[in-house]
PDB file of C-alpha atoms in Angstrom:
ATOM      1  CA  MET A  76     -15.815   8.172 -12.809  1.00  0.00           C
ATOM      2  CA  ILE A  77     -14.881  11.294 -10.835  1.00  0.00           C
ATOM      3  CA  ASP A  78     -14.820  14.738 -12.381  1.00  0.00           C
ATOM      4  CA  GLU A  79     -11.708  15.936 -10.578  1.00  0.00           C
ATOM      5  CA  SER A  80     -12.572  19.560 -11.315  1.00  0.00           C
ATOM      6  CA  THR A  81     -15.405  19.244  -8.779  1.00  0.00           C
ATOM      7  CA  ILE A  82     -13.061  18.314  -5.910  1.00  0.00           C
ATOM      8  CA  ARG A  83     -12.689  21.517  -3.936  1.00  0.00           C
ATOM      9  CA  LYS A  84     -10.602  20.395  -0.983  1.00  0.00           C
ATOM     10  CA  ARG A  85      -6.886  20.939  -1.372  1.00  0.00           C
ATOM     11  CA  VAL A  86      -3.871  20.544   0.862  1.00  0.00           C
ATOM     12  CA  ALA A  87      -0.293  21.679   0.298  1.00  0.00           C
ATOM     13  CA  LEU A  88       2.029  18.997   1.630  1.00  0.00           C
ATOM     14  CA  ASP A  89       5.238  20.287   3.218  1.00  0.00           C
ATOM     15  CA  PHE A  90       7.853  18.510   1.123  1.00  0.00           C
ATOM     16  CA  GLU A  91      10.779  19.474   3.343  1.00  0.00           C
ATOM     17  CA  LYS A  92       9.131  18.009   6.436  1.00  0.00           C
ATOM     18  CA  LEU A  93       8.180  14.874   4.515  1.00  0.00           C
ATOM     19  CA  LYS A  94      11.724  14.368   3.266  1.00  0.00           C
ATOM     20  CA  ALA A  95      12.961  14.648   6.859  1.00  0.00           C
ATOM     21  CA  LYS A  96      10.627  11.746   7.723  1.00  0.00           C
ATOM     22  CA  GLY A  97      11.914   9.614   4.846  1.00  0.00           C
ATOM     23  CA  ILE A  98       8.868  10.200   2.642  1.00  0.00           C
ATOM     24  CA  LEU A  99       9.327  10.497  -1.116  1.00  0.00           C
ATOM     25  CA  THR A 100       8.489  13.833  -2.732  1.00  0.00           C
ATOM     26  CA  PRO A 101       8.230  14.900  -6.402  1.00  0.00           C
ATOM     27  CA  ASP A 102      11.676  16.521  -6.305  1.00  0.00           C
ATOM     28  CA  VAL A 103      13.446  13.606  -4.606  1.00  0.00           C
ATOM     29  CA  GLY A 104      15.556  12.640  -7.632  1.00  0.00           C
ATOM     30  CA  ARG A 105      17.225   9.218  -7.714  1.00  0.00           C
ATOM     31  CA  GLY A 106      18.064   8.464  -4.096  1.00  0.00           C
ATOM     32  CA  MET A 107      18.152   4.952  -2.643  1.00  0.00           C
ATOM     33  CA  VAL A 108      14.548   4.855  -1.399  1.00  0.00           C
ATOM     34  CA  ALA A 109      13.265   6.339  -4.656  1.00  0.00           C
ATOM     35  CA  GLU A 110      15.101   3.676  -6.650  1.00  0.00           C
ATOM     36  CA  GLU A 111      13.804   0.891  -4.435  1.00  0.00           C
ATOM     37  CA  PHE A 112      10.217   2.031  -4.877  1.00  0.00           C
ATOM     38  CA  ARG A 113      10.674   2.326  -8.632  1.00  0.00           C
ATOM     39  CA  ILE A 114      11.545  -1.367  -8.583  1.00  0.00           C
ATOM     40  CA  ILE A 115       8.769  -2.302  -6.169  1.00  0.00           C
ATOM     41  CA  LYS A 116       6.062  -0.481  -8.099  1.00  0.00           C
ATOM     42  CA  ARG A 117       6.913  -1.897 -11.519  1.00  0.00           C
ATOM     43  CA  PRO A 118       5.104  -5.273 -11.264  1.00  0.00           C
ATOM     44  CA  LEU A 119       2.260  -3.614  -9.358  1.00  0.00           C
ATOM     45  CA  LEU A 120       1.915  -1.004 -12.076  1.00  0.00           C
ATOM     46  CA  LEU A 121       1.923  -3.595 -14.859  1.00  0.00           C
ATOM     47  CA  ASN A 122      -0.873  -5.499 -13.124  1.00  0.00           C
ATOM     48  CA  ALA A 123      -2.786  -2.291 -12.396  1.00  0.00           C
ATOM     49  CA  THR A 124      -2.728  -1.179 -16.029  1.00  0.00           C
ATOM     50  CA  GLY A 125      -3.435  -4.569 -17.596  1.00  0.00           C
ATOM     51  CA  GLN A 126       0.058  -4.972 -19.035  1.00  0.00           C
ATOM     52  CA  GLY A 127       1.150  -7.865 -16.818  1.00  0.00           C
ATOM     53  CA  PRO A 128       1.530 -11.514 -17.879  1.00  0.00           C
ATOM     54  CA  LYS A 129      -2.148 -12.146 -17.122  1.00  0.00           C
ATOM     55  CA  ARG A 130      -5.231 -10.071 -16.454  1.00  0.00           C
ATOM     56  CA  VAL A 131      -5.675  -9.190 -12.779  1.00  0.00           C
ATOM     57  CA  PRO A 132      -9.276  -8.318 -11.818  1.00  0.00           C
ATOM     58  CA  ASN A 133      -9.272  -5.039  -9.878  1.00  0.00           C
ATOM     59  CA  GLY A 134      -5.533  -4.854 -10.414  1.00  0.00           C
ATOM     60  CA  ASN A 135      -5.669  -1.101  -9.843  1.00  0.00           C
ATOM     61  CA  MET A 136      -6.725  -1.737  -6.216  1.00  0.00           C
ATOM     62  CA  ILE A 137      -3.604  -2.234  -4.067  1.00  0.00           C
ATOM     63  CA  MET A 138      -3.912  -3.001  -0.365  1.00  0.00           C
ATOM     64  CA  VAL A 139      -0.867  -2.469   1.860  1.00  0.00           C
ATOM     65  CA  THR A 140      -0.973  -4.406   5.104  1.00  0.00           C
ATOM     66  CA  SER A 141       1.138  -6.260   7.684  1.00  0.00           C
ATOM     67  CA  ALA A 142       0.718  -8.992  10.261  1.00  0.00           C
ATOM     68  CA  PHE A 143       0.947  -6.638  13.240  1.00  0.00           C
ATOM     69  CA  PRO A 144       1.061  -2.856  13.824  1.00  0.00           C
ATOM     70  CA  LYS A 145       4.273  -0.825  13.611  1.00  0.00           C
ATOM     71  CA  GLU A 146       5.952  -2.876  10.885  1.00  0.00           C
ATOM     72  CA  GLY A 147       6.140   0.014   8.416  1.00  0.00           C
ATOM     73  CA  LYS A 148       2.989  -0.498   6.339  1.00  0.00           C
ATOM     74  CA  THR A 149       1.821   3.139   6.439  1.00  0.00           C
ATOM     75  CA  PHE A 150       5.300   4.405   5.539  1.00  0.00           C
ATOM     76  CA  THR A 151       5.285   1.905   2.676  1.00  0.00           C
ATOM     77  CA  ALA A 152       1.771   2.832   1.520  1.00  0.00           C
ATOM     78  CA  ILE A 153       2.611   6.538   1.426  1.00  0.00           C
ATOM     79  CA  ASN A 154       5.893   6.056  -0.426  1.00  0.00           C
ATOM     80  CA  LEU A 155       4.292   3.626  -2.865  1.00  0.00           C
ATOM     81  CA  ALA A 156       1.523   6.140  -3.587  1.00  0.00           C
ATOM     82  CA  MET A 157       4.084   8.919  -4.063  1.00  0.00           C
ATOM     83  CA  SER A 158       6.119   6.772  -6.431  1.00  0.00           C
ATOM     84  CA  LEU A 159       3.064   5.708  -8.440  1.00  0.00           C
ATOM     85  CA  ALA A 160       1.917   9.342  -8.675  1.00  0.00           C
ATOM     86  CA  ALA A 161       5.116  10.109 -10.586  1.00  0.00           C
ATOM     87  CA  GLU A 162       3.810   8.011 -13.485  1.00  0.00           C
ATOM     88  CA  MET A 163       2.423   9.896 -16.477  1.00  0.00           C
ATOM     89  CA  ASP A 164      -0.746   7.960 -17.216  1.00  0.00           C
ATOM     90  CA  SER A 165      -2.463   7.328 -13.881  1.00  0.00           C
ATOM     91  CA  THR A 166      -3.914   9.244 -10.977  1.00  0.00           C
ATOM     92  CA  VAL A 167      -3.450   7.805  -7.494  1.00  0.00           C
ATOM     93  CA  VAL A 168      -5.825   7.810  -4.531  1.00  0.00           C
ATOM     94  CA  LEU A 169      -4.237   7.044  -1.153  1.00  0.00           C
ATOM     95  CA  VAL A 170      -6.873   5.774   1.285  1.00  0.00           C
ATOM     96  CA  ASP A 171      -6.263   6.025   5.039  1.00  0.00           C
ATOM     97  CA  GLY A 172      -8.068   2.769   5.733  1.00  0.00           C
ATOM     98  CA  ASP A 173      -6.567   1.765   9.084  1.00  0.00           C
ATOM     99  CA  VAL A 174      -9.612   3.431  10.597  1.00  0.00           C
ATOM    100  CA  ALA A 175      -9.024   2.374  14.214  1.00  0.00           C
ATOM    101  CA  LYS A 176      -5.530   3.905  14.185  1.00  0.00           C
ATOM    102  CA  PRO A 177      -5.316   6.225  11.155  1.00  0.00           C
ATOM    103  CA  SER A 178      -1.793   7.475  10.469  1.00  0.00           C
ATOM    104  CA  VAL A 179      -1.651   8.739   6.877  1.00  0.00           C
ATOM    105  CA  SER A 180      -3.015  12.203   7.657  1.00  0.00           C
ATOM    106  CA  ARG A 181      -0.780  12.540  10.730  1.00  0.00           C
ATOM    107  CA  ILE A 182       2.373  11.605   8.812  1.00  0.00           C
ATOM    108  CA  LEU A 183       1.507  13.832   5.855  1.00  0.00           C
ATOM    109  CA  GLY A 184       0.606  16.716   8.169  1.00  0.00           C
ATOM    110  CA  PHE A 185      -3.008  17.548   7.373  1.00  0.00           C
ATOM    111  CA  LYS A 186      -6.406  17.294   9.064  1.00  0.00           C
ATOM    112  CA  SER A 187      -9.818  16.531   7.630  1.00  0.00           C
ATOM    113  CA  LYS A 188     -13.156  16.310   9.417  1.00  0.00           C
ATOM    114  CA  ILE A 189     -14.785  13.959   6.925  1.00  0.00           C
ATOM    115  CA  GLY A 190     -13.536  10.854   5.191  1.00  0.00           C
ATOM    116  CA  LEU A 191     -14.024   7.140   4.664  1.00  0.00           C
ATOM    117  CA  ILE A 192     -16.093   6.452   7.796  1.00  0.00           C
ATOM    118  CA  ASP A 193     -18.414   9.376   7.036  1.00  0.00           C
ATOM    119  CA  HIS A 194     -19.057   7.930   3.591  1.00  0.00           C
ATOM    120  CA  LEU A 195     -19.694   4.439   4.951  1.00  0.00           C
ATOM    121  CA  LEU A 196     -22.153   5.883   7.490  1.00  0.00           C
ATOM    122  CA  GLY A 197     -24.033   7.719   4.736  1.00  0.00           C
ATOM    123  CA  LYS A 198     -23.068  11.160   6.048  1.00  0.00           C
ATOM    124  CA  VAL A 199     -21.985  12.427   2.605  1.00  0.00           C
ATOM    125  CA  ASP A 200     -23.784  12.186  -0.731  1.00  0.00           C
ATOM    126  CA  HIS A 201     -20.787  10.880  -2.674  1.00  0.00           C
ATOM    127  CA  TYR A 202     -17.321   9.720  -1.707  1.00  0.00           C
ATOM    128  CA  SER A 203     -15.764  12.426  -3.901  1.00  0.00           C
ATOM    129  CA  GLU A 204     -16.770  14.903  -1.175  1.00  0.00           C
ATOM    130  CA  CYS A 205     -14.123  13.251   1.014  1.00  0.00           C
ATOM    131  CA  LEU A 206     -11.272  13.422  -1.503  1.00  0.00           C
ATOM    132  CA  ILE A 207      -8.485  15.964  -1.133  1.00  0.00           C
ATOM    133  CA  LYS A 208      -6.242  17.154  -3.944  1.00  0.00           C
ATOM    134  CA  THR A 209      -2.588  17.750  -3.142  1.00  0.00           C
ATOM    135  CA  ASN A 210       0.355  19.661  -4.569  1.00  0.00           C
ATOM    136  CA  VAL A 211       1.574  16.315  -5.909  1.00  0.00           C
ATOM    137  CA  PRO A 212      -0.205  16.666  -9.273  1.00  0.00           C
ATOM    138  CA  LYS A 213      -1.513  13.107  -9.634  1.00  0.00           C
ATOM    139  CA  LEU A 214      -2.077  12.279  -5.951  1.00  0.00           C
ATOM    140  CA  MET A 215      -5.382  12.554  -4.088  1.00  0.00           C
ATOM    141  CA  LEU A 216      -5.997  11.642  -0.457  1.00  0.00           C
ATOM    142  CA  PHE A 217      -8.999   9.854   1.031  1.00  0.00           C
ATOM    143  CA  PRO A 218      -8.750  10.392   4.820  1.00  0.00           C
ATOM    144  CA  SER A 219     -10.256   8.078   7.410  1.00  0.00           C
ATOM    145  CA  GLY A 220     -12.763  10.608   8.704  1.00  0.00           C
ATOM    146  CA  ARG A 221     -14.534  10.624  12.029  1.00  0.00           C
ATOM    147  CA  ARG A 222     -13.823   8.218  14.848  1.00  0.00           C
ATOM    148  CA  HIS A 223     -16.526   5.592  15.300  1.00  0.00           C
ATOM    149  CA  HIS A 224     -16.855   2.679  17.716  1.00  0.00           C
ATOM    150  CA  HIS A 225     -17.695   0.337  14.831  1.00  0.00           C
ATOM    151  CA  ALA A 226     -15.069   1.735  12.450  1.00  0.00           C
ATOM    152  CA  THR A 227     -13.303  -1.537  11.638  1.00  0.00           C
ATOM    153  CA  GLU A 228     -16.597  -3.418  11.234  1.00  0.00           C
ATOM    154  CA  LEU A 229     -17.629  -0.876   8.598  1.00  0.00           C
ATOM    155  CA  LEU A 230     -14.711  -2.046   6.435  1.00  0.00           C
ATOM    156  CA  ALA A 231     -16.535  -5.358   5.929  1.00  0.00           C
ATOM    157  CA  SER A 232     -19.886  -3.707   5.159  1.00  0.00           C
ATOM    158  CA  GLU A 233     -21.848  -3.715   1.909  1.00  0.00           C
ATOM    159  CA  SER A 234     -21.226   0.033   1.663  1.00  0.00           C
ATOM    160  CA  MET A 235     -17.497  -0.672   1.663  1.00  0.00           C
ATOM    161  CA  ARG A 236     -17.829  -3.316  -1.023  1.00  0.00           C
ATOM    162  CA  LEU A 237     -19.784  -0.913  -3.244  1.00  0.00           C
ATOM    163  CA  LEU A 238     -17.258   1.863  -2.658  1.00  0.00           C
ATOM    164  CA  LEU A 239     -14.358  -0.381  -3.649  1.00  0.00           C
ATOM    165  CA  GLN A 240     -16.275  -1.468  -6.722  1.00  0.00           C
ATOM    166  CA  GLU A 241     -16.745   2.157  -7.758  1.00  0.00           C
ATOM    167  CA  LEU A 242     -13.136   3.080  -7.031  1.00  0.00           C
ATOM    168  CA  ALA A 243     -11.959   0.169  -9.181  1.00  0.00           C
ATOM    169  CA  SER A 244     -14.177   1.157 -12.113  1.00  0.00           C
ATOM    170  CA  ASP A 245     -11.805   3.824 -13.454  1.00  0.00           C
ATOM    171  CA  PRO A 246      -8.899   2.062 -15.230  1.00  0.00           C
ATOM    172  CA  ASP A 247      -6.817   5.251 -15.144  1.00  0.00           C
ATOM    173  CA  ARG A 248      -6.935   5.398 -11.357  1.00  0.00           C
ATOM    174  CA  ILE A 249      -4.735   3.408  -8.973  1.00  0.00           C
ATOM    175  CA  VAL A 250      -5.954   3.114  -5.384  1.00  0.00           C
ATOM    176  CA  VAL A 251      -3.448   2.446  -2.593  1.00  0.00           C
ATOM    177  CA  PHE A 252      -5.266   1.332   0.552  1.00  0.00           C
ATOM    178  CA  ASP A 253      -3.470   1.458   3.913  1.00  0.00           C
ATOM    179  CA  SER A 254      -5.390  -1.271   5.739  1.00  0.00           C
ATOM    180  CA  PRO A 255      -5.494  -2.580   9.314  1.00  0.00           C
ATOM    181  CA  PRO A 256      -3.017  -5.364  10.172  1.00  0.00           C
ATOM    182  CA  LEU A 257      -4.184  -8.828   9.131  1.00  0.00           C
ATOM    183  CA  LEU A 258      -3.777 -10.525  12.502  1.00  0.00           C
ATOM    184  CA  VAL A 259      -5.412  -7.728  14.497  1.00  0.00           C
ATOM    185  CA  THR A 260      -8.831  -7.552  12.844  1.00  0.00           C
ATOM    186  CA  THR A 261     -10.807  -9.938  10.649  1.00  0.00           C
ATOM    187  CA  GLU A 262     -12.131  -6.989   8.626  1.00  0.00           C
ATOM    188  CA  ALA A 263      -8.740  -6.606   6.964  1.00  0.00           C
ATOM    189  CA  ARG A 264      -9.077 -10.139   5.603  1.00  0.00           C
ATOM    190  CA  GLU A 265     -12.539  -9.377   4.231  1.00  0.00           C
ATOM    191  CA  LEU A 266     -11.200  -6.205   2.691  1.00  0.00           C
ATOM    192  CA  ALA A 267      -8.421  -8.142   0.961  1.00  0.00           C
ATOM    193  CA  ARG A 268     -10.961 -10.183  -0.989  1.00  0.00           C
ATOM    194  CA  ASN A 269     -12.077  -7.045  -2.817  1.00  0.00           C
ATOM    195  CA  MET A 270      -8.551  -6.016  -3.794  1.00  0.00           C
ATOM    196  CA  GLY A 271      -6.633  -6.965  -6.907  1.00  0.00           C
ATOM    197  CA  GLN A 272      -3.167  -6.855  -5.345  1.00  0.00           C
ATOM    198  CA  ILE A 273      -1.942  -7.235  -1.772  1.00  0.00           C
ATOM    199  CA  VAL A 274       1.378  -5.918  -0.494  1.00  0.00           C
ATOM    200  CA  MET A 275       2.344  -7.277   2.922  1.00  0.00           C
ATOM    201  CA  VAL A 276       5.086  -5.498   4.844  1.00  0.00           C
ATOM    202  CA  VAL A 277       7.355  -7.652   7.015  1.00  0.00           C
ATOM    203  CA  GLU A 278       9.821  -6.111   9.451  1.00  0.00           C
ATOM    204  CA  ALA A 279      13.149  -7.913   9.209  1.00  0.00           C
ATOM    205  CA  GLU A 280      14.338  -9.641  12.388  1.00  0.00           C
ATOM    206  CA  HIS A 281      11.178  -8.510  14.183  1.00  0.00           C
ATOM    207  CA  THR A 282       8.048 -10.070  12.679  1.00  0.00           C
ATOM    208  CA  PRO A 283       7.799 -13.645  14.036  1.00  0.00           C
ATOM    209  CA  GLN A 284       7.914 -16.412  11.449  1.00  0.00           C
ATOM    210  CA  PHE A 285       4.575 -17.815  12.638  1.00  0.00           C
ATOM    211  CA  ALA A 286       2.946 -14.405  12.130  1.00  0.00           C
ATOM    212  CA  VAL A 287       4.097 -14.172   8.516  1.00  0.00           C
ATOM    213  CA  LYS A 288       2.834 -17.683   7.799  1.00  0.00           C
ATOM    214  CA  ASP A 289      -0.490 -17.077   9.579  1.00  0.00           C
ATOM    215  CA  ALA A 290      -1.044 -13.819   7.713  1.00  0.00           C
ATOM    216  CA  LEU A 291      -0.225 -15.404   4.355  1.00  0.00           C
ATOM    217  CA  GLN A 292      -2.653 -18.247   5.026  1.00  0.00           C
ATOM    218  CA  HIS A 293      -5.426 -15.671   5.273  1.00  0.00           C
ATOM    219  CA  LEU A 294      -4.464 -14.539   1.766  1.00  0.00           C
ATOM    220  CA  GLU A 295      -3.901 -17.945   0.192  1.00  0.00           C
ATOM    221  CA  ASN A 296      -6.885 -17.762  -2.186  1.00  0.00           C
ATOM    222  CA  LEU A 297      -5.761 -14.450  -3.680  1.00  0.00           C
ATOM    223  CA  ASP A 298      -3.760 -14.350  -6.900  1.00  0.00           C
ATOM    224  CA  ILE A 299      -1.377 -11.436  -6.361  1.00  0.00           C
ATOM    225  CA  VAL A 300       0.270 -11.193  -2.948  1.00  0.00           C
ATOM    226  CA  GLY A 301       3.651  -9.513  -2.547  1.00  0.00           C
ATOM    227  CA  LEU A 302       6.020  -9.246   0.400  1.00  0.00           C
ATOM    228  CA  ILE A 303       8.146  -6.229   1.202  1.00  0.00           C
ATOM    229  CA  LEU A 304      11.005  -6.868   3.608  1.00  0.00           C
ATOM    230  CA  ASN A 305      11.457  -3.722   5.667  1.00  0.00           C
ATOM    231  CA  LYS A 306      14.371  -2.525   7.815  1.00  0.00           C
ATOM    232  CA  THR A 307      16.970  -5.027   6.710  1.00  0.00           C
ATOM    233  CA  ARG A 308      20.658  -4.244   6.976  1.00  0.00           C
ATOM    234  CA  SER A 309      22.758  -3.630   3.911  1.00  0.00           C
ATOM    235  CA  ARG A 310      26.154  -5.264   3.366  1.00  0.00           C
ATOM    236  CA  SER A 311      27.746  -2.119   4.722  1.00  0.00           C
ATOM    237  CA  GLY A 312      25.944  -2.706   8.018  1.00  0.00           C
ATOM    238  CA  SER A 313      24.453   0.776   7.903  1.00  0.00           C
ATOM    239  CA  GLY A 314      21.009  -0.360   9.033  1.00  0.00           C
ATOM    240  CA  TYR A 315      19.388   1.566   6.180  1.00  0.00           C
ATOM    241  CA  SER A 316      15.878   0.355   5.413  1.00  0.00           C
ATOM    242  CA  TYR A 317      15.320  -1.290   2.079  1.00  0.00           C
ATOM    243  CA  TYR A 318      12.692  -3.373   0.424  1.00  0.00           C
ATOM    244  CA  GLY A 319      12.425  -6.614  -1.477  1.00  0.00           C
ATOM    245  CA  TYR A 320       9.353  -7.644  -3.401  1.00  0.00           C
ATOM    246  CA  GLY A 321       8.406 -11.310  -3.310  1.00  0.00           C
ATOM    247  CA  GLY A 322       5.459 -12.138  -5.541  1.00  0.00           C
ATOM    248  CA  TYR A 323       3.073 -15.025  -5.033  1.00  0.00           C
ATOM    249  CA  GLY A 324       0.570 -16.903  -7.099  1.00  0.00           C
ATOM    250  CA  GLY A 325      -1.730 -17.677  -4.201  1.00  0.00           C
ATOM    251  CA  TYR A 326       0.226 -18.832  -1.147  1.00  0.00           C
ATOM    252  CA  GLY A 327       2.778 -20.842  -3.048  1.00  0.00           C
ATOM    253  CA  SER A 328       5.369 -20.218  -5.695  1.00  0.00           C
ATOM    254  CA  TYR A 329       7.801 -17.352  -5.472  1.00  0.00           C
ATOM    255  CA  GLY A 330       8.136 -15.503  -8.735  1.00  0.00           C
ATOM    256  CA  GLY A 331       8.671 -11.805  -8.226  1.00  0.00           C
ATOM    257  CA  TYR A 332      11.429  -9.680  -6.778  1.00  0.00           C
ATOM    258  CA  GLY A 333      14.092 -10.802  -4.337  1.00  0.00           C
ATOM    259  CA  SER A 334      16.288  -8.667  -2.152  1.00  0.00           C
ATOM    260  CA  TYR A 335      19.899  -8.736  -1.113  1.00  0.00           C
ATOM    261  CA  GLY A 336      22.863  -6.439  -0.626  1.00  0.00           C
ATOM    262  CA  GLY A 337      20.930  -3.262   0.140  1.00  0.00           C
ATOM    263  CA  TYR A 338      18.402  -3.294  -2.679  1.00  0.00           C
ATOM    264  CA  GLY A 339      15.182  -5.011  -3.588  1.00  0.00           C
ATOM    265  CA  TYR A 340      15.688  -5.718  -7.240  1.00  0.00           C
ATOM    266  CA  GLY A 341      15.714  -7.973 -10.239  1.00  0.00           C
ATOM    267  CA  GLN A 342      13.516 -10.603 -11.814  1.00  0.00           C
ATOM    268  CA  SER A 343      14.342 -13.403  -9.434  1.00  0.00           C
ATOM    269  CA  ASP A 344      14.353 -16.859 -10.932  1.00  0.00           C
ATOM    270  CA  ASN A 345      17.826 -17.323  -9.474  1.00  0.00           C
ATOM    271  CA  PRO A 346      17.491 -19.769  -6.530  1.00  0.00           C
ATOM    272  CA  ASP A 347      20.278 -18.004  -4.641  1.00  0.00           C
ATOM    273  CA  HIS A 348      18.277 -14.791  -4.723  1.00  0.00           C
ATOM    274  CA  LYS A 349      15.183 -16.627  -3.508  1.00  0.00           C
ATOM    275  CA  LYS A 350      17.133 -18.248  -0.696  1.00  0.00           C
ATOM    276  CA  SER A 351      18.550 -14.896   0.380  1.00  0.00           C
ATOM    277  CA  PHE A 352      15.097 -13.340   0.530  1.00  0.00           C
ATOM    278  CA  TRP A 353      13.555 -16.116   2.587  1.00  0.00           C
ATOM    279  CA  GLN A 354      16.546 -16.398   4.934  1.00  0.00           C
ATOM    280  CA  LYS A 355      16.146 -12.731   5.775  1.00  0.00           C
ATOM    281  CA  LEU A 356      12.392 -13.052   6.019  1.00  0.00           C
ATOM    282  CA  PHE A 357      12.371 -16.053   8.356  1.00  0.00           C
ATOM    283  CA  ARG A 358      15.490 -15.348  10.376  1.00  0.00           C
ATOM    284  CA  SER A 359      14.986 -16.456  13.974  1.00  0.00           C
TER     285      SER A 359
END
């Protein structure tokens, strides 16, 4: 368990610049994106804190991924971490784990010379030396660190497995891991096996149907896999991005959150809601 008082690195995030990019901030209030992420995080939070319908091993470890790059996974990971950090009882660590193309630090507007890769290479004594506190009270950042020609391979290393094990050991900590895309590197699939919950971002009317199915097949032995449908159009035709959360038990039954009409919302046992979600997801 980390003694947070020993973490000396700090960064002040520029909330105004983040809001201009569509990133949630502590003072965001109850806007559309904030409401959507409140809905999205609820089942994840229940699983992370052991209050869900069943116990989820490593439920506090949440990996955010996609089939291909540029589908919105980093945007989703950051906003999910921001939303979770608003909770009273948990601290959140956001890991910039797409080590070949790290984006979290660039989007949030900070630089760090050491991070995840440095830890995996044994360049720091303890991973806490890489953590950065922020002016979001319950949010810490774990940057990707130095560039390395074997960066993605390190994600499947024994050092990575041990790090994830240690990160998961604190029940009051939720870790949001922005990972490489599933169909770009096999290391992302190995990484998923050490996570309690997977959130896969799908870009509406862009991600090919075969890619979604192929990516999900790589996750079929995992208990908690959710889908977030990104960049769908609302009924007003505004083109505003919104999210729907579709939960899996393995690769099969739908039983989480559907999306329609501009929101991702509601406990969705209604077959019409399910149909709406999948029609949007697999639209040709």
